[in-house]
XYZ file of C-alpha atoms in Angstrom:
660
model
C -102.439 -212.016 82.987
C -100.811 -214.705 83.842
C -97.784 -215.897 86.299
C -94.225 -216.967 85.018
C -93.743 -220.197 87.910
C -91.463 -217.418 89.667
C -92.987 -216.064 93.119
C -92.006 -213.088 94.346
C -89.308 -214.125 96.170
C -86.860 -214.404 93.565
C -86.829 -218.832 93.484
C -87.556 -221.077 90.491
C -90.616 -223.644 91.754
C -87.478 -225.788 92.334
C -85.882 -223.899 94.777
C -83.222 -222.533 93.211
C -82.271 -218.812 94.298
C -81.897 -217.274 91.464
C -78.698 -214.021 91.226
C -79.626 -211.309 93.162
C -79.717 -208.795 90.008
C -82.296 -210.838 88.580
C -84.884 -210.196 91.194
C -86.214 -206.580 89.991
C -87.503 -208.746 86.485
C -89.386 -210.812 88.546
C -90.814 -208.866 90.410
C -91.516 -207.149 86.812
C -94.489 -207.159 85.169
C -92.693 -209.500 82.570
C -92.454 -212.008 85.479
C -96.436 -211.740 86.503
C -97.412 -211.700 82.674
C -94.995 -214.139 80.210
C -93.918 -217.002 80.078
C -90.254 -217.706 80.715
C -88.199 -220.908 78.870
C -85.763 -222.922 80.572
C -83.347 -225.623 78.603
C -81.617 -227.168 81.736
C -82.855 -227.109 85.264
C -80.214 -226.148 87.336
C -79.640 -223.223 85.516
C -81.137 -219.671 86.675
C -83.980 -219.312 84.410
C -84.214 -215.813 82.557
C -87.573 -213.944 82.180
C -87.945 -214.378 77.303
C -91.230 -213.142 76.504
C -93.474 -215.734 74.947
C -92.205 -216.318 71.429
C -89.034 -213.900 71.446
C -85.640 -215.763 70.995
C -83.233 -214.810 73.728
C -81.152 -212.769 71.646
C -84.420 -210.680 70.501
C -84.663 -210.117 74.245
C -81.873 -208.841 75.387
C -81.882 -206.151 71.687
C -85.281 -204.973 73.064
C -84.036 -204.765 76.670
C -81.213 -202.326 75.283
C -83.748 -200.631 73.159
C -82.469 -202.014 69.944
C -85.181 -202.698 67.114
C -85.892 -206.935 66.969
C -88.508 -208.055 64.459
C -90.575 -209.929 66.040
C -91.739 -213.808 63.553
C -95.534 -213.610 62.187
C -97.572 -215.652 64.620
C -98.554 -218.149 61.409
C -94.138 -218.265 60.328
C -94.405 -220.037 64.615
C -96.964 -222.514 64.011
C -95.628 -225.967 64.706
C -97.724 -229.395 64.353
C -98.639 -228.908 67.974
C -100.378 -225.906 67.057
C -102.219 -227.362 63.634
C -103.025 -230.061 66.150
C -104.425 -227.832 69.338
C -106.595 -225.725 66.563
C -108.039 -229.148 65.122
C -108.896 -229.391 68.122
C -110.646 -226.752 68.371
C -112.132 -227.393 65.027
C -113.037 -230.717 65.949
C -114.672 -229.911 69.217
C -117.091 -227.198 67.920
C -118.526 -229.585 65.196
C -118.884 -232.793 67.483
C -120.858 -230.242 69.577
C -123.172 -228.301 66.415
C -123.531 -232.015 64.921
C -127.280 -232.403 65.399
C -128.184 -229.002 63.343
C -125.601 -229.918 60.469
C -126.519 -233.308 60.466
C -130.367 -232.967 59.829
C -130.857 -229.798 58.635
C -134.280 -229.471 58.929
C -133.942 -229.719 63.095
C -133.881 -226.295 64.612
C -132.660 -226.181 68.350
C -134.709 -227.667 70.968
C -134.445 -225.263 74.239
C -133.782 -221.901 72.462
C -135.927 -222.043 68.993
C -137.043 -218.547 69.690
C -133.626 -217.337 69.143
C -132.562 -219.424 66.248
C -135.454 -218.092 64.481
C -134.555 -214.729 65.345
C -130.978 -214.978 64.397
C -131.870 -216.145 61.149
C -133.664 -213.671 60.936
C -130.718 -211.330 61.883
C -128.579 -213.388 58.960
C -131.039 -212.245 56.644
C -130.922 -208.188 57.517
C -127.036 -208.277 57.473
C -127.446 -209.999 54.199
C -129.925 -207.194 53.014
C -127.927 -204.278 54.348
C -125.323 -205.039 51.953
C -127.784 -206.652 48.591
C -130.407 -204.206 48.874
C -128.179 -201.074 50.587
C -130.624 -201.170 53.746
C -129.982 -198.893 56.816
C -128.323 -201.508 59.171
C -129.777 -199.655 62.339
C -133.482 -200.155 61.981
C -135.703 -201.816 60.347
C -139.589 -202.425 59.575
C -139.919 -205.945 58.437
C -141.120 -207.280 61.137
C -143.129 -205.567 63.891
C -144.663 -202.928 60.763
C -145.209 -200.539 61.096
C -143.600 -199.457 64.260
C -140.439 -201.489 63.303
C -137.251 -202.609 66.017
C -134.403 -201.374 66.943
C -131.363 -203.425 65.583
C -128.659 -201.936 67.376
C -131.440 -202.231 70.855
C -131.645 -205.916 69.448
C -128.370 -207.556 69.012
C -128.660 -207.584 65.872
C -124.329 -208.543 64.578
C -123.403 -206.837 62.067
C -120.066 -207.114 62.270
C -121.643 -211.488 61.957
C -123.947 -210.661 59.499
C -122.144 -208.813 57.288
C -118.787 -210.720 55.967
C -121.600 -214.150 55.962
C -123.710 -212.452 53.544
C -122.605 -214.886 50.627
C -122.983 -218.066 52.651
C -127.110 -216.617 54.213
C -127.640 -215.557 49.950
C -126.191 -218.801 48.325
C -127.287 -221.274 51.498
C -130.000 -218.961 53.523
C -130.151 -218.053 56.878
C -130.592 -221.603 58.278
C -127.495 -223.088 56.828
C -126.057 -219.348 57.800
C -127.046 -219.797 61.601
C -125.329 -223.061 61.715
C -122.426 -222.094 60.363
C -122.504 -219.234 62.498
C -122.317 -221.134 65.696
C -119.958 -223.805 64.658
C -117.136 -220.668 63.672
C -118.641 -218.698 67.070
C -116.941 -221.520 69.027
C -114.064 -222.651 66.666
C -112.647 -218.444 66.726
C -113.237 -218.557 69.679
C -111.478 -221.483 71.195
C -107.939 -220.815 68.176
C -108.277 -217.671 69.029
C -108.161 -218.554 73.080
C -105.068 -221.035 72.439
C -102.852 -217.959 69.984
C -103.146 -215.281 72.513
C -102.325 -217.771 75.906
C -99.704 -219.218 73.790
C -98.260 -216.343 72.061
C -98.516 -213.642 74.939
C -98.483 -215.738 78.486
C -97.594 -218.960 78.935
C -94.467 -221.186 76.717
C -96.328 -224.164 77.137
C -98.479 -225.594 73.578
C -100.271 -227.560 76.133
C -101.056 -225.366 79.364
C -102.615 -222.751 76.583
C -104.000 -225.825 74.834
C -105.798 -226.855 78.623
C -106.757 -222.940 79.663
C -108.624 -222.131 76.071
C -110.902 -225.708 75.948
C -112.354 -224.868 79.159
C -112.771 -220.749 77.434
C -114.333 -222.418 74.686
C -116.238 -225.518 75.504
C -116.789 -224.150 80.113
C -120.749 -225.052 80.814
C -121.984 -221.594 80.102
C -120.386 -220.876 76.740
C -122.496 -224.702 75.890
C -125.284 -223.322 77.515
C -125.393 -220.363 75.250
C -124.669 -222.449 72.153
C -128.173 -223.484 72.760
C -129.830 -220.375 71.528
C -127.278 -217.016 71.571
C -124.336 -217.506 69.131
C -123.614 -213.916 69.774
C -122.425 -214.644 72.836
C -120.373 -217.544 72.028
C -118.725 -215.315 69.190
C -115.724 -214.493 72.291
C -113.151 -214.706 69.780
C -112.439 -211.043 70.292
C -111.925 -210.990 73.622
C -108.405 -212.547 73.786
C -107.174 -210.231 71.829
C -109.078 -207.477 73.550
C -107.085 -208.471 76.609
C -103.930 -208.628 74.978
C -104.462 -205.606 73.446
C -105.446 -203.502 76.758
C -101.883 -205.117 78.612
C -100.235 -203.576 75.818
C -101.223 -200.343 76.209
C -98.711 -200.235 79.101
C -95.714 -200.074 76.448
C -93.787 -196.637 76.445
C -94.002 -194.603 73.124
C -97.055 -196.991 71.015
C -99.548 -195.233 72.315
C -101.253 -194.136 69.031
C -100.133 -197.546 66.930
C -101.641 -199.550 70.591
C -104.685 -197.355 71.269
C -105.573 -197.564 67.425
C -105.866 -201.734 67.667
C -107.257 -201.830 70.412
C -110.451 -199.539 69.345
C -110.726 -201.094 65.900
C -110.917 -204.102 68.580
C -113.785 -202.554 70.212
C -115.959 -201.297 67.943
C -115.712 -205.025 65.665
C -117.054 -206.377 69.770
C -119.835 -203.827 69.911
C -121.526 -205.147 66.602
C -120.781 -208.840 67.764
C -122.461 -208.328 71.912
C -121.773 -205.299 74.242
C -123.014 -206.948 76.901
C -120.045 -208.908 76.193
C -117.817 -205.802 75.587
C -119.115 -203.898 78.494
C -118.196 -207.176 80.961
C -114.695 -207.889 79.657
C -114.252 -203.795 80.455
C -115.161 -204.140 83.912
C -112.744 -206.773 84.593
C -109.883 -205.396 82.734
C -110.426 -202.322 84.397
C -110.572 -203.843 88.172
C -107.449 -205.891 86.839
C -105.576 -203.496 85.199
C -106.648 -200.258 88.460
C -104.711 -203.331 91.484
C -101.552 -203.743 88.791
C -101.565 -200.517 88.050
C -101.546 -199.683 92.106
C -98.744 -202.944 92.935
C -96.589 -201.313 90.034
C -96.758 -197.911 90.554
C -93.309 -197.083 92.296
C -91.323 -199.180 89.738
C -92.849 -198.444 86.508
C -94.192 -194.983 87.627
C -93.995 -194.650 83.673
C -96.039 -197.404 82.769
C -99.059 -195.600 84.106
C -98.604 -193.074 81.581
C -97.716 -194.743 78.516
C -101.200 -197.020 79.405
C -103.245 -194.149 79.356
C -102.087 -191.924 76.528
C -103.270 -195.655 75.196
C -106.348 -195.828 76.690
C -107.264 -191.543 75.443
C -106.725 -192.986 71.587
C -108.511 -195.842 71.945
C -110.729 -194.120 73.681
C -111.199 -191.286 71.710
C -111.298 -192.977 68.396
C -113.835 -196.447 69.210
C -116.451 -193.423 70.935
C -116.752 -191.634 67.519
C -117.182 -194.472 65.568
C -119.613 -195.652 67.766
C -121.106 -192.319 68.838
C -123.838 -192.983 65.923
C -124.898 -196.480 66.753
C -125.022 -196.425 70.297
C -127.277 -192.848 70.004
C -129.618 -195.089 67.987
C -129.319 -197.169 69.882
C -130.334 -195.771 72.985
C -132.408 -192.550 71.694
C -133.184 -194.038 68.246
C -136.700 -195.222 67.190
C -138.127 -198.572 69.314
C -135.462 -197.960 71.961
C -136.120 -198.783 75.455
C -134.614 -198.148 78.784
C -133.755 -201.132 80.752
C -135.418 -205.126 80.234
C -138.034 -206.037 82.261
C -138.138 -205.660 85.532
C -138.655 -209.779 85.872
C -135.634 -210.485 83.634
C -132.832 -208.126 86.303
C -134.068 -210.611 89.063
C -132.435 -213.450 86.677
C -129.677 -214.083 89.510
C -127.716 -217.385 89.473
C -128.704 -219.829 92.369
C -125.471 -220.099 94.670
C -125.996 -223.284 94.570
C -125.570 -223.877 90.849
C -121.709 -222.742 91.300
C -120.951 -226.639 93.008
C -123.229 -228.112 90.544
C -122.901 -229.468 86.806
C -124.865 -228.152 83.779
C -127.352 -230.092 81.841
C -125.390 -230.402 78.914
C -122.472 -231.702 80.550
C -121.869 -235.254 81.039
C -121.869 -235.413 84.486
C -125.014 -232.902 84.826
C -129.233 -233.608 84.096
C -131.724 -231.687 83.105
C -133.696 -232.028 86.686
C -130.662 -230.263 88.554
C -130.052 -227.986 86.733
C -133.879 -226.552 85.681
C -133.877 -226.258 89.443
C -131.118 -224.092 89.607
C -131.167 -221.769 86.205
C -134.215 -220.059 84.469
C -134.232 -221.476 81.369
C -131.144 -224.340 79.736
C -129.533 -221.316 78.282
C -129.062 -219.367 81.007
C -126.594 -221.922 83.309
C -123.973 -219.681 83.854
C -122.921 -221.228 87.156
C -122.315 -224.156 86.437
C -118.719 -225.456 87.316
C -118.734 -228.192 89.343
C -116.812 -229.185 93.068
C -113.963 -230.722 90.854
C -113.028 -227.720 89.405
C -113.782 -224.456 92.302
C -111.271 -226.768 94.516
C -108.864 -227.118 91.480
C -109.718 -223.256 91.267
C -109.019 -222.262 95.023
C -106.375 -224.796 95.247
C -103.983 -222.991 92.009
C -104.709 -219.688 93.487
C -103.502 -220.827 96.577
C -100.181 -222.151 95.095
C -99.581 -218.998 92.717
C -101.009 -216.679 95.768
C -97.415 -215.193 95.668
C -98.175 -213.498 92.312
C -100.501 -210.001 92.086
C -102.080 -211.378 88.802
C -103.187 -214.746 89.618
C -105.008 -213.191 93.133
C -106.061 -210.423 91.173
C -108.216 -212.770 89.035
C -109.338 -214.594 91.509
C -110.805 -211.843 93.287
C -112.744 -210.381 90.647
C -113.895 -214.192 89.882
C -115.471 -213.849 93.395
C -116.792 -210.483 92.731
C -118.184 -211.395 89.120
C -119.677 -214.254 91.124
C -121.661 -212.541 93.535
C -122.652 -210.122 91.208
C -124.623 -212.570 89.000
C -127.209 -213.443 92.251
C -129.078 -210.940 90.977
C -131.172 -208.829 93.439
C -132.040 -211.586 96.574
C -129.503 -214.563 97.191
C -130.775 -218.271 96.216
C -129.638 -221.515 97.411
C -130.358 -224.348 95.390
C -133.467 -222.787 94.507
C -134.260 -221.316 98.485
C -135.213 -217.306 97.862
C -133.126 -216.772 101.145
C -133.973 -213.012 101.259
C -130.836 -211.663 101.344
C -129.609 -208.312 99.328
C -127.109 -209.067 97.034
C -124.740 -206.589 95.303
C -126.965 -206.360 92.511
C -129.595 -205.321 94.545
C -128.524 -201.894 94.627
C -126.821 -201.359 90.617
C -130.069 -203.573 89.114
C -131.810 -200.291 88.741
C -129.308 -198.203 87.381
C -129.214 -197.381 83.706
C -126.899 -198.791 81.524
C -126.908 -201.731 83.840
C -130.299 -201.977 84.144
C -129.900 -203.554 80.734
C -127.816 -206.407 82.262
C -128.709 -209.950 83.134
C -126.970 -210.878 86.558
C -126.950 -214.730 85.730
C -124.270 -213.366 82.710
C -121.620 -212.156 85.093
C -121.133 -215.258 86.048
C -120.129 -216.305 82.432
C -117.057 -214.512 82.469
C -115.839 -216.025 85.048
C -114.878 -218.866 82.234
C -112.282 -216.652 81.073
C -110.616 -216.097 84.246
C -110.992 -219.787 85.515
C -109.780 -220.908 82.052
C -106.441 -218.097 82.303
C -105.345 -219.999 85.970
C -105.780 -223.062 84.282
C -103.111 -222.229 82.159
C -100.597 -220.964 84.662
C -101.051 -223.493 86.710
C -100.226 -226.101 83.934
C -97.432 -223.692 82.953
C -96.204 -223.866 86.397
C -95.848 -227.201 86.751
C -94.350 -227.712 83.586
C -91.771 -225.862 85.243
C -91.975 -226.922 88.671
C -91.302 -230.706 86.333
C -88.198 -228.637 84.437
C -86.926 -227.672 87.343
C -86.916 -230.704 89.676
C -86.513 -233.555 87.538
C -86.160 -236.302 90.686
C -90.110 -234.773 90.830
C -91.465 -234.919 87.837
C -92.971 -237.862 87.815
C -95.650 -237.586 90.951
C -95.769 -233.719 89.864
C -97.228 -234.998 86.642
C -99.041 -237.751 88.084
C -100.743 -234.978 90.391
C -101.655 -232.290 87.836
C -103.305 -234.847 85.159
C -105.519 -236.237 88.042
C -106.618 -232.715 89.439
C -107.438 -231.385 86.226
C -108.739 -234.298 84.480
C -111.175 -234.478 87.696
C -112.041 -231.005 87.220
C -112.923 -231.074 83.532
C -113.478 -234.236 82.348
C -117.049 -233.858 84.558
C -117.869 -230.608 82.426
C -117.190 -232.490 79.472
C -119.665 -231.391 77.296
C -122.580 -232.962 74.935
C -124.021 -232.819 71.208
C -127.305 -229.637 71.382
C -130.069 -231.372 71.326
C -132.178 -230.561 68.328
C -135.360 -231.190 67.475
C -137.603 -231.293 63.967
C -138.996 -227.808 62.922
C -142.299 -227.256 61.321
C -141.540 -226.722 57.967
C -141.842 -222.613 55.766
C -145.152 -223.219 53.875
C -145.164 -223.529 50.475
C -147.264 -221.115 50.385
C -144.205 -218.728 51.883
C -141.246 -220.511 49.507
C -143.425 -220.918 46.308
C -143.554 -216.859 46.350
C -147.442 -217.516 46.410
C -147.665 -214.776 49.014
C -146.522 -211.846 46.804
C -150.176 -211.711 45.885
C -151.176 -210.425 48.523
C -148.257 -208.293 50.433
C -146.203 -205.797 49.346
C -144.538 -202.977 49.998
C -147.933 -201.623 50.996
C -149.292 -204.565 52.612
C -147.708 -206.780 55.641
C -148.477 -210.592 56.282
C -149.926 -211.220 59.285
C -149.673 -214.517 61.311
C -152.072 -216.755 63.659
C -150.878 -216.124 66.217
C -148.708 -213.364 65.485
C -144.644 -213.229 66.230
C -143.658 -213.893 69.832
C -141.262 -215.549 71.956
C -143.751 -219.259 72.106
C -144.232 -218.798 68.166
C -141.296 -217.207 65.944
C -141.665 -219.724 63.054
C -142.423 -216.342 60.853
C -139.443 -214.810 61.086
C -138.411 -217.575 59.495
C -140.341 -217.122 57.012
C -139.686 -213.622 56.546
C -135.841 -214.420 56.534
C -136.365 -216.970 53.919
C -137.774 -214.368 52.022
C -134.759 -212.322 52.229
C -137.195 -210.407 54.100
C -139.303 -209.233 51.011
C -141.765 -210.405 53.172
C -142.890 -207.396 56.191
C -144.378 -209.346 59.359
C -146.677 -207.647 61.686
C -145.210 -208.210 65.756
C -142.701 -209.934 66.288
C -139.774 -211.726 69.145
C -137.984 -208.794 69.341
C -136.772 -206.249 72.747
C -139.404 -203.951 71.951
C -140.378 -200.657 74.250
C -143.270 -200.486 76.718
C -146.013 -198.617 75.131
C -148.537 -198.116 79.110
C -151.621 -195.843 78.253
C -151.289 -196.370 82.521
C -147.751 -195.357 82.725
C -146.570 -193.227 79.570
C -142.704 -193.017 81.205
C -142.863 -196.933 80.960
C -139.969 -197.422 78.540
C -138.648 -200.397 79.885
C -138.676 -203.556 77.074
C -140.929 -205.873 76.977
C -139.706 -208.880 74.800
C -142.631 -208.524 72.255
C -144.621 -205.638 71.286
C -147.004 -203.836 73.027
C -150.699 -206.153 73.488
C -153.184 -205.423 70.538
C -156.979 -206.831 70.729
C -156.631 -209.412 67.735
C -152.925 -210.412 68.822
C -154.064 -211.140 72.566
C -156.885 -212.891 71.097
C -155.313 -215.214 68.733
C -152.395 -216.317 71.805
C -154.861 -216.959 74.128
C -156.445 -219.419 72.107
C -153.440 -220.807 71.417
C -152.481 -221.308 75.208
C -156.284 -223.111 75.123
C -158.144 -220.515 76.414
C -162.251 -220.711 75.560
C -162.891 -218.699 72.408
C -164.475 -215.880 73.725
C -168.406 -214.403 72.471
C -167.477 -212.563 68.615
C -169.157 -209.417 68.716
C -169.456 -206.336 66.450
C -167.452 -204.539 69.237
C -164.215 -206.600 68.404
C -164.903 -207.468 65.264
C -164.262 -203.272 64.467
C -161.196 -204.125 67.479
C -159.740 -206.163 64.575
C -160.456 -204.378 61.526
C -158.215 -200.962 63.529
C -155.988 -203.871 64.337
C -155.722 -205.010 60.897
C -155.527 -201.990 59.255
C -152.697 -200.478 61.815
C -150.102 -203.037 60.244
C -151.584 -202.868 56.937
C -152.400 -206.533 56.580
C -152.732 -208.267 53.101
C -153.299 -211.657 54.037
C -154.147 -213.565 57.172
C -152.244 -216.565 57.312
C -152.867 -219.093 59.526
C -150.442 -223.040 59.518
C -151.850 -226.297 61.072
C -150.891 -225.988 64.606
C -151.965 -226.745 67.786
C -155.427 -225.674 68.536
C -155.500 -224.276 64.894
C -159.141 -225.409 64.163
C -160.447 -223.248 66.963
C -158.431 -219.924 65.278
C -159.531 -220.509 62.779
C -163.221 -220.616 63.377
C -162.512 -217.536 65.937
C -161.071 -215.554 61.972
C -163.951 -216.322 60.312
C -166.203 -215.162 63.015
C -164.411 -212.126 62.815
C -163.940 -211.298 59.129
C -166.513 -212.640 57.981
C -166.078 -214.844 55.325
C -164.258 -218.447 55.177
C -160.893 -218.241 54.053
C -158.920 -220.833 51.013
C -156.207 -223.325 51.712
C -153.219 -222.335 49.302
C -149.497 -223.842 49.656
C -150.144 -225.369 52.801
C -151.769 -222.707 55.105
C -155.084 -220.974 55.735
C -155.469 -217.372 53.913
C -158.024 -214.981 54.367
C -157.570 -211.527 51.488
C -158.341 -208.769 53.505
C -156.746 -205.835 50.749
C -160.104 -204.796 50.328
C -161.147 -204.367 54.310
C -158.099 -202.157 55.019
C -157.217 -199.747 51.909
C -161.535 -199.131 51.480
C -161.693 -196.858 54.707
C -165.505 -197.571 54.312
C -165.413 -201.371 54.739
C -166.777 -202.576 57.477
C -167.026 -206.136 59.060
C -170.332 -208.034 60.092
């Protein structure tokens, strides 16, 4: 997805006409997708794939094999410096987590606890041979469908040594930091080796693709979404499918990347596939007469990739969509999460030019600020598109970005917080199977890579213009640096805000819980874990998931007795009397009268969960919850390891036991 700085008329940026026999080459996809190099500005500029010396390019043109040097052998000090910057910025952003290991993410602690639990699950798969696609270690006895809940197995499995040695909390910090670092490095290497020759252009593009406001927003709780280091590789390998004679090799490489990404985040893979599908279709139509053989080569390679990937993913996808605890579509209110049209020219709260008041008015929450690009970048992006409008690739990227932007607006369009009542494109799609599991606002997240590629191409073209016209070098450099700085500096990210997390009680860390909970009994916490109280999931993760807990914060199927066909997802298990009572008390509602009927329902819930012990830690409204549970059970708790506990094994195990 790039251009070379040579437009379709065969002119260089400086206006020097190329020899007529080179026009066809300039029209080739290599001229659209691969950068060129020229040591003499006044000389004709030839189209040469990036990273391949001229003699090797000639050899390839005549069909002679020419070994391409490995990327690590071609690393220069500029590459090392660029790679270092991505690691440094990633550490800068995540520094509050590393400097305060007793802190958690301020804006999305529930997802941090969720992914810490998932990292513990991956470690348990390797250390204990646990089944990877389903677990009953939380939400017992129903369990959790891991494929339907972003289990990040492609990350949690290789990170097992870190999780086992340092714990899931440190492993989460490493996951987030490495996700940002690897994404930046991957974008830089692909851009600089495949699409542009200017290292600076590749660095600018990769920097924005990695640390765009939407990426920093998701870094506040969604490391699976910022783990996009495979996206540039997938883009590169999809474009390589057009090369004849390599269908099996290219297809197998692409299939491996697709399977790998599927076990990190399917949503990112789906959006990448849609964008690439549109882009490749446009390029195929524009080149069908000049290069008729490319379509056949592409389809052969795509067939290999699709057949291998689908074969390997068939069982995991079956579990995801039809296995136990599977669901069909996100909750309806989530399917209405659309980006505000006013957000596209605003600044996110984690950008240095942004503020939380404006951002909160234009986004659902701090973790979903997907469409914040700012006026400067919007103007620069469309200016670059107009400047490079003769490139089919650039125009295609711009159109896909606009299409994704329209998709992100959701079923109804909002402008600066006001619902216009105008239906968006998503109104026709949000109930379609598979699409009903997508969050519409996240389509704006996929715009950032396209902007990044156009930025890299624009910087590349400016670089070539300065080479071709030395007299214009100063004005062009000043204009480009000023435009890029005005667009990107206001978007510079700030470190992730954190707060001190509630400590894991000694009752858990000391192993005292093992006296009450085993393979036949669970730990029931007050309140039961959900999005507002995810701490018990962290406790379970700290025990290597030896501790099974009732309830969970996860995507679970609705069990609506009034509509048994409703299988849409909930972010917590279906309501039960005891969990509903404790959540209500925690929210500040008055405690209802404790009747014999309530006691019978509580006992039924405890038996359903196979509770061994009920645990209450110090927190808001803990006294009210303590009194309510004591009245329900009929006996006082004991203070053990920093928590109030009720031993309920006799009540649960004895079918004749009652509560009075």
